[in-house]
Amino acid sequence: MRFVLSLLLCLLALPAAARDVSAEALALASRERAAAGLPPLAADPALARAALDQAARMARRGRLGHDGAGGLGARLRAAGAGGCRGAENVGMGMHDPRHAVRAWMGSRGHRANLMSPAMTRGAVAWADGGGRRWWAMVLSGPC
């Protein structure tokens, strides 16, 4: 129940298309986590802002990266995200949330972020730029 309420609050803070993408991607990621005996990721509106900012930054620059605005920790603080742990998965060219999550699960480092028991909240966003779709998944966990 808490997961559903958290997801609903997060989704209300985003435009409709972004809500659908984030909800679908988090549901797919949470399904992967459940198969490994891990709890689902709770949607977080602050992380949604951080994910959208990073996706838009990469789209503007035309390159993948975890840099910008002082790094992930600074971006999480600027978005108002609490917690002591953070991780980020980025990608480019995936057409939909299913392909994005599949790509992250196929990459050792991205999979480790997504499947980390320390990560309890998340959000996914994308931005179009240069004829490509740029993706960011931002994860966070408690102290």
Coordinates of N, CA and C in Angstrom, one line a residue:
M1 N 0.8 -1.2 0.0 CA 0.0 0.0 0.0 C 0.9 1.3 0.0
R2 N 1.9 1.3 0.8 CA 2.8 2.4 0.9 C 3.5 2.7 -0.5
F3 N 3.8 1.6 -1.2 CA 4.4 1.7 -2.5 C 3.4 2.4 -3.5
V4 N 2.2 2.0 -3.4 CA 1.2 2.5 -4.3 C 1.0 4.0 -4.0
L5 N 0.9 4.4 -2.8 CA 0.6 5.7 -2.4 C 1.8 6.6 -2.8
S6 N 3.0 6.1 -2.6 CA 4.2 6.8 -2.9 C 4.3 7.0 -4.4
L7 N 4.0 6.0 -5.2 CA 4.0 6.1 -6.7 C 3.0 7.1 -7.1
L8 N 1.8 7.1 -6.5 CA 0.8 8.0 -6.9 C 1.2 9.5 -6.7
L9 N 1.8 9.8 -5.5 CA 2.3 11.1 -5.2 C 3.3 11.6 -6.2
C10 N 4.3 10.7 -6.5 CA 5.3 11.0 -7.5 C 4.7 11.3 -8.8
L11 N 3.8 10.5 -9.3 CA 3.3 10.6 -10.6 C 2.5 11.9 -10.7
L12 N 1.8 12.4 -9.7 CA 1.1 13.6 -9.8 C 2.0 14.8 -9.9
A13 N 3.3 14.7 -9.6 CA 4.2 15.8 -9.7 C 4.8 16.0 -11.1
L14 N 4.5 15.0 -12.0 CA 5.1 15.0 -13.3 C 4.1 15.2 -14.4
P15 N 4.5 15.7 -15.6 CA 3.6 15.7 -16.7 C 3.2 14.3 -17.1
A16 N 2.0 14.2 -17.7 CA 1.4 12.9 -18.0 C 2.4 11.9 -18.7
A17 N 3.1 12.3 -19.7 CA 4.0 11.4 -20.5 C 5.1 10.9 -19.6
A18 N 5.7 11.8 -18.8 CA 6.8 11.5 -17.9 C 6.3 10.6 -16.8
R19 N 5.1 10.8 -16.3 CA 4.5 9.9 -15.3 C 4.4 8.5 -15.8
D20 N 3.9 8.3 -17.0 CA 3.7 7.0 -17.6 C 5.1 6.3 -17.7
V21 N 6.1 7.0 -18.2 CA 7.4 6.4 -18.4 C 8.0 6.0 -17.1
S22 N 8.0 6.9 -16.1 CA 8.6 6.6 -14.8 C 7.9 5.5 -14.1
A23 N 6.6 5.5 -14.2 CA 5.8 4.4 -13.5 C 6.1 3.0 -14.2
E24 N 6.1 3.0 -15.5 CA 6.4 1.7 -16.2 C 7.8 1.3 -15.9
A25 N 8.8 2.1 -16.0 CA 10.1 1.7 -15.7 C 10.3 1.3 -14.3
L26 N 9.8 2.0 -13.3 CA 9.9 1.5 -11.9 C 9.2 0.2 -11.7
A27 N 8.1 0.0 -12.4 CA 7.4 -1.3 -12.2 C 8.2 -2.4 -12.8
L28 N 8.8 -2.2 -13.9 CA 9.7 -3.2 -14.5 C 10.9 -3.5 -13.7
A29 N 11.5 -2.4 -13.2 CA 12.7 -2.6 -12.3 C 12.3 -3.3 -11.0
S30 N 11.2 -2.9 -10.5 CA 10.7 -3.6 -9.2 C 10.4 -5.0 -9.4
R31 N 9.9 -5.4 -10.6 CA 9.7 -6.8 -11.0 C 11.0 -7.6 -11.0
E32 N 12.1 -7.0 -11.5 CA 13.4 -7.6 -11.5 C 13.9 -7.8 -10.1
R33 N 13.7 -6.7 -9.3 CA 14.1 -6.8 -7.9 C 13.3 -7.9 -7.1
A34 N 12.0 -8.0 -7.4 CA 11.2 -9.0 -6.7 C 11.6 -10.4 -7.0
A35 N 12.1 -10.6 -8.3 CA 12.5 -11.9 -8.6 C 13.8 -12.3 -7.9
A36 N 14.5 -11.3 -7.4 CA 15.7 -11.6 -6.6 C 15.5 -11.5 -5.1
G37 N 14.2 -11.3 -4.7 CA 13.8 -11.3 -3.3 C 14.0 -9.9 -2.7
L38 N 14.1 -8.9 -3.5 CA 14.3 -7.5 -3.0 C 12.9 -6.7 -3.1
P39 N 12.8 -5.7 -2.2 CA 11.6 -4.9 -2.2 C 11.5 -4.0 -3.4
P40 N 10.3 -3.6 -3.8 CA 10.2 -2.7 -4.9 C 10.8 -1.3 -4.6
L41 N 11.1 -0.6 -5.7 CA 11.5 0.8 -5.5 C 10.3 1.7 -5.4
A42 N 10.3 2.6 -4.4 CA 9.3 3.5 -4.2 C 9.5 4.7 -5.1
A43 N 8.5 5.2 -5.7 CA 8.6 6.4 -6.5 C 8.9 7.6 -5.6
D44 N 9.7 8.5 -6.1 CA 10.1 9.7 -5.4 C 10.1 10.9 -6.3
P45 N 9.2 12.0 -6.0 CA 9.2 13.1 -6.9 C 10.5 13.9 -6.9
A46 N 11.2 14.0 -5.8 CA 12.5 14.7 -5.9 C 13.5 14.0 -6.8
L47 N 13.5 12.6 -6.8 CA 14.3 11.9 -7.7 C 13.9 12.0 -9.1
A48 N 12.6 12.2 -9.3 CA 12.0 12.4 -10.7 C 12.5 13.7 -11.3
R49 N 12.6 14.7 -10.4 CA 13.2 16.0 -10.9 C 14.6 15.8 -11.3
A50 N 15.4 15.1 -10.4 CA 16.8 14.9 -10.7 C 17.0 14.1 -12.0
A51 N 16.2 13.1 -12.2 CA 16.3 12.2 -13.4 C 16.0 13.0 -14.6
L52 N 14.9 13.8 -14.6 CA 14.6 14.6 -15.7 C 15.6 15.7 -16.0
D53 N 16.2 16.3 -15.0 CA 17.3 17.3 -15.2 C 18.5 16.6 -15.9
Q54 N 18.8 15.4 -15.4 CA 20.0 14.8 -16.0 C 19.7 14.3 -17.4
A55 N 18.5 13.8 -17.7 CA 18.2 13.4 -19.1 C 18.2 14.6 -20.0
A56 N 17.7 15.7 -19.6 CA 17.6 16.9 -20.4 C 19.1 17.5 -20.6
R57 N 19.9 17.4 -19.6 CA 21.3 17.9 -19.7 C 22.0 17.0 -20.7
M58 N 21.9 15.7 -20.7 CA 22.6 14.9 -21.7 C 22.0 15.1 -23.1
A59 N 20.7 15.3 -23.2 CA 20.1 15.6 -24.5 C 20.7 16.9 -25.1
R60 N 20.8 17.9 -24.2 CA 21.3 19.2 -24.7 C 22.8 19.1 -25.1
R61 N 23.6 18.4 -24.4 CA 25.0 18.2 -24.6 C 25.3 17.2 -25.7
G62 N 24.4 16.3 -25.9 CA 24.6 15.3 -26.9 C 25.6 14.2 -26.5
R63 N 25.7 14.0 -25.2 CA 26.6 13.0 -24.7 C 26.1 12.4 -23.4
L64 N 26.4 11.1 -23.2 CA 26.1 10.4 -21.9 C 27.0 10.9 -20.8
G65 N 26.6 10.9 -19.6 CA 27.4 11.2 -18.5 C 26.7 11.3 -17.2
H66 N 27.5 11.2 -16.2 CA 27.0 11.4 -14.8 C 27.4 12.7 -14.2
D67 N 28.1 13.5 -15.0 CA 28.6 14.8 -14.5 C 27.5 15.8 -14.7
G68 N 27.9 17.0 -14.4 CA 27.0 18.2 -14.5 C 26.4 18.6 -13.2
A69 N 26.3 19.9 -13.0 CA 25.7 20.5 -11.8 C 26.4 19.9 -10.5
G70 N 27.7 19.6 -10.6 CA 28.4 19.2 -9.4 C 28.4 17.8 -9.1
G71 N 27.8 16.9 -9.9 CA 27.8 15.5 -9.7 C 26.5 15.0 -9.1
L72 N 26.3 13.7 -9.0 CA 25.1 13.2 -8.5 C 24.7 13.7 -7.1
G73 N 25.6 13.7 -6.2 CA 25.3 14.1 -4.8 C 24.7 15.5 -4.8
A74 N 25.4 16.4 -5.5 CA 24.9 17.8 -5.6 C 23.5 17.9 -6.3
R75 N 23.3 17.1 -7.3 CA 22.0 17.2 -8.0 C 20.9 16.6 -7.1
L76 N 21.2 15.6 -6.3 CA 20.2 15.1 -5.4 C 19.8 16.1 -4.4
R77 N 20.8 16.7 -3.8 CA 20.6 17.8 -2.8 C 19.8 18.9 -3.4
A78 N 20.1 19.4 -4.6 CA 19.4 20.4 -5.3 C 18.0 20.1 -5.6
A79 N 17.7 18.8 -5.8 CA 16.3 18.4 -6.1 C 15.5 18.1 -4.8
G80 N 16.2 18.2 -3.7 CA 15.5 18.0 -2.4 C 15.4 16.6 -2.0
A81 N 16.2 15.7 -2.6 CA 16.2 14.3 -2.2 C 17.0 14.0 -1.0
G82 N 16.4 13.4 0.0 CA 17.1 13.0 1.2 C 17.8 11.7 1.0
G83 N 18.4 11.2 2.1 CA 19.1 9.9 2.0 C 20.6 10.1 1.9
C84 N 21.3 9.0 2.2 CA 22.8 9.1 2.2 C 23.4 8.3 1.0
R85 N 22.6 7.6 0.3 CA 23.1 6.8 -0.8 C 22.4 7.2 -2.1
G86 N 23.1 7.2 -3.2 CA 22.6 7.5 -4.5 C 23.3 6.7 -5.6
A87 N 22.6 6.5 -6.6 CA 23.1 5.8 -7.8 C 22.3 6.3 -9.0
E88 N 23.0 6.2 -10.1 CA 22.3 6.7 -11.4 C 22.7 5.8 -12.5
N89 N 21.7 5.5 -13.3 CA 21.9 4.8 -14.5 C 21.5 5.7 -15.7
V90 N 22.3 5.8 -16.7 CA 22.0 6.6 -17.9 C 22.0 5.7 -19.1
G91 N 21.4 6.2 -20.1 CA 21.4 5.5 -21.4 C 20.9 6.3 -22.5
M92 N 21.2 5.9 -23.7 CA 20.8 6.7 -24.9 C 20.3 5.7 -26.0
G93 N 19.2 6.1 -26.7 CA 18.8 5.3 -27.8 C 17.7 4.3 -27.6
M94 N 17.4 4.0 -26.3 CA 16.3 3.0 -26.0 C 15.0 3.7 -26.3
H95 N 14.1 3.0 -26.9 CA 12.8 3.6 -27.4 C 11.7 3.7 -26.3
D96 N 11.8 2.8 -25.3 CA 10.7 2.8 -24.3 C 11.3 2.3 -23.0
P97 N 10.5 2.4 -21.9 CA 11.0 1.9 -20.6 C 11.4 0.5 -20.6
R98 N 10.7 -0.4 -21.3 CA 11.1 -1.8 -21.4 C 12.5 -2.0 -21.9
H99 N 12.8 -1.3 -23.0 CA 14.2 -1.4 -23.5 C 15.2 -0.8 -22.6
A100 N 14.9 0.3 -21.9 CA 15.8 0.9 -21.0 C 16.1 0.0 -19.9
V101 N 15.1 -0.6 -19.2 CA 15.4 -1.5 -18.1 C 16.1 -2.7 -18.6
R102 N 15.7 -3.2 -19.7 CA 16.4 -4.4 -20.2 C 17.9 -4.1 -20.5
A103 N 18.2 -2.9 -21.0 CA 19.6 -2.5 -21.3 C 20.4 -2.4 -19.9
W104 N 19.8 -1.8 -18.9 CA 20.4 -1.6 -17.6 C 20.6 -3.0 -17.0
M105 N 19.7 -3.9 -17.1 CA 19.9 -5.2 -16.5 C 21.0 -6.0 -17.2
G106 N 21.2 -5.6 -18.5 CA 22.3 -6.3 -19.2 C 23.7 -5.8 -19.0
S107 N 23.8 -4.7 -18.2 CA 25.1 -4.1 -17.9 C 25.4 -4.3 -16.5
R108 N 26.6 -4.9 -16.2 CA 27.0 -5.3 -14.8 C 26.8 -4.1 -13.9
G109 N 27.4 -2.9 -14.2 CA 27.3 -1.8 -13.3 C 25.9 -1.3 -13.1
H110 N 25.2 -1.1 -14.2 CA 23.8 -0.6 -14.1 C 22.9 -1.6 -13.3
R111 N 23.1 -2.9 -13.6 CA 22.4 -3.9 -12.9 C 22.6 -3.8 -11.4
A112 N 23.9 -3.7 -11.0 CA 24.3 -3.6 -9.6 C 23.6 -2.4 -8.9
N113 N 23.5 -1.3 -9.6 CA 22.7 -0.1 -9.1 C 21.3 -0.5 -8.9
L114 N 20.7 -1.0 -9.9 CA 19.2 -1.3 -9.9 C 18.9 -2.3 -8.8
M115 N 19.8 -3.3 -8.6 CA 19.5 -4.4 -7.7 C 20.1 -4.2 -6.3
S116 N 20.7 -3.1 -6.1 CA 21.3 -2.9 -4.8 C 20.2 -2.8 -3.7
P117 N 20.3 -3.6 -2.6 CA 19.4 -3.6 -1.5 C 19.4 -2.2 -0.8
A118 N 20.5 -1.5 -0.9 CA 20.6 -0.2 -0.3 C 19.7 0.9 -1.0
M119 N 19.3 0.6 -2.2 CA 18.5 1.6 -2.9 C 17.0 1.2 -2.7
T120 N 16.3 2.2 -2.2 CA 14.9 1.9 -1.9 C 13.9 2.8 -2.6
R121 N 14.4 3.9 -3.2 CA 13.5 4.9 -4.0 C 14.1 5.1 -5.3
G122 N 13.3 5.5 -6.3 CA 13.8 5.7 -7.6 C 12.9 6.5 -8.5
A123 N 13.4 6.9 -9.6 CA 12.6 7.6 -10.7 C 13.4 7.4 -12.0
V124 N 12.6 7.5 -13.1 CA 13.2 7.4 -14.4 C 12.6 8.5 -15.3
A125 N 13.4 9.1 -16.1 CA 13.0 10.1 -17.0 C 13.8 10.0 -18.3
W126 N 13.2 10.6 -19.4 CA 13.9 10.7 -20.6 C 13.7 12.1 -21.2
A127 N 14.6 12.4 -22.2 CA 14.5 13.7 -22.9 C 15.0 13.4 -24.3
D128 N 14.3 14.0 -25.3 CA 14.7 13.8 -26.7 C 15.7 14.9 -27.0
G129 N 16.7 14.6 -27.8 CA 17.7 15.6 -28.3 C 18.6 15.0 -29.4
G130 N 18.8 15.7 -30.4 CA 19.7 15.2 -31.5 C 19.2 14.0 -32.2
G131 N 17.9 13.8 -32.2 CA 17.3 12.6 -32.8 C 17.4 11.4 -32.0
R132 N 17.7 11.5 -30.7 CA 17.9 10.4 -29.9 C 17.1 10.6 -28.6
R133 N 16.8 9.5 -27.9 CA 16.2 9.6 -26.5 C 17.2 9.3 -25.5
W134 N 17.3 10.2 -24.5 CA 18.3 10.1 -23.4 C 17.6 9.8 -22.1
W135 N 18.1 8.8 -21.4 CA 17.5 8.2 -20.3 C 18.3 8.4 -19.0
A136 N 17.6 8.6 -17.9 CA 18.3 8.7 -16.6 C 17.4 8.0 -15.6
M137 N 18.0 7.1 -14.8 CA 17.3 6.5 -13.6 C 18.1 6.9 -12.4
V138 N 17.4 7.6 -11.5 CA 18.1 8.0 -10.3 C 17.5 7.2 -9.1
L139 N 18.5 6.7 -8.3 CA 18.1 5.8 -7.1 C 18.7 6.4 -5.9
S140 N 18.0 6.2 -4.8 CA 18.4 6.7 -3.5 C 18.1 5.7 -2.4
G141 N 18.8 5.8 -1.3 CA 18.6 4.9 -0.1 C 18.8 5.7 1.2
P142 N 18.3 5.2 2.2 CA 18.4 5.8 3.5 C 19.8 5.7 4.1
C143 N 20.1 6.5 5.1 CA 21.3 6.5 5.8 C 21.5 5.2 6.6

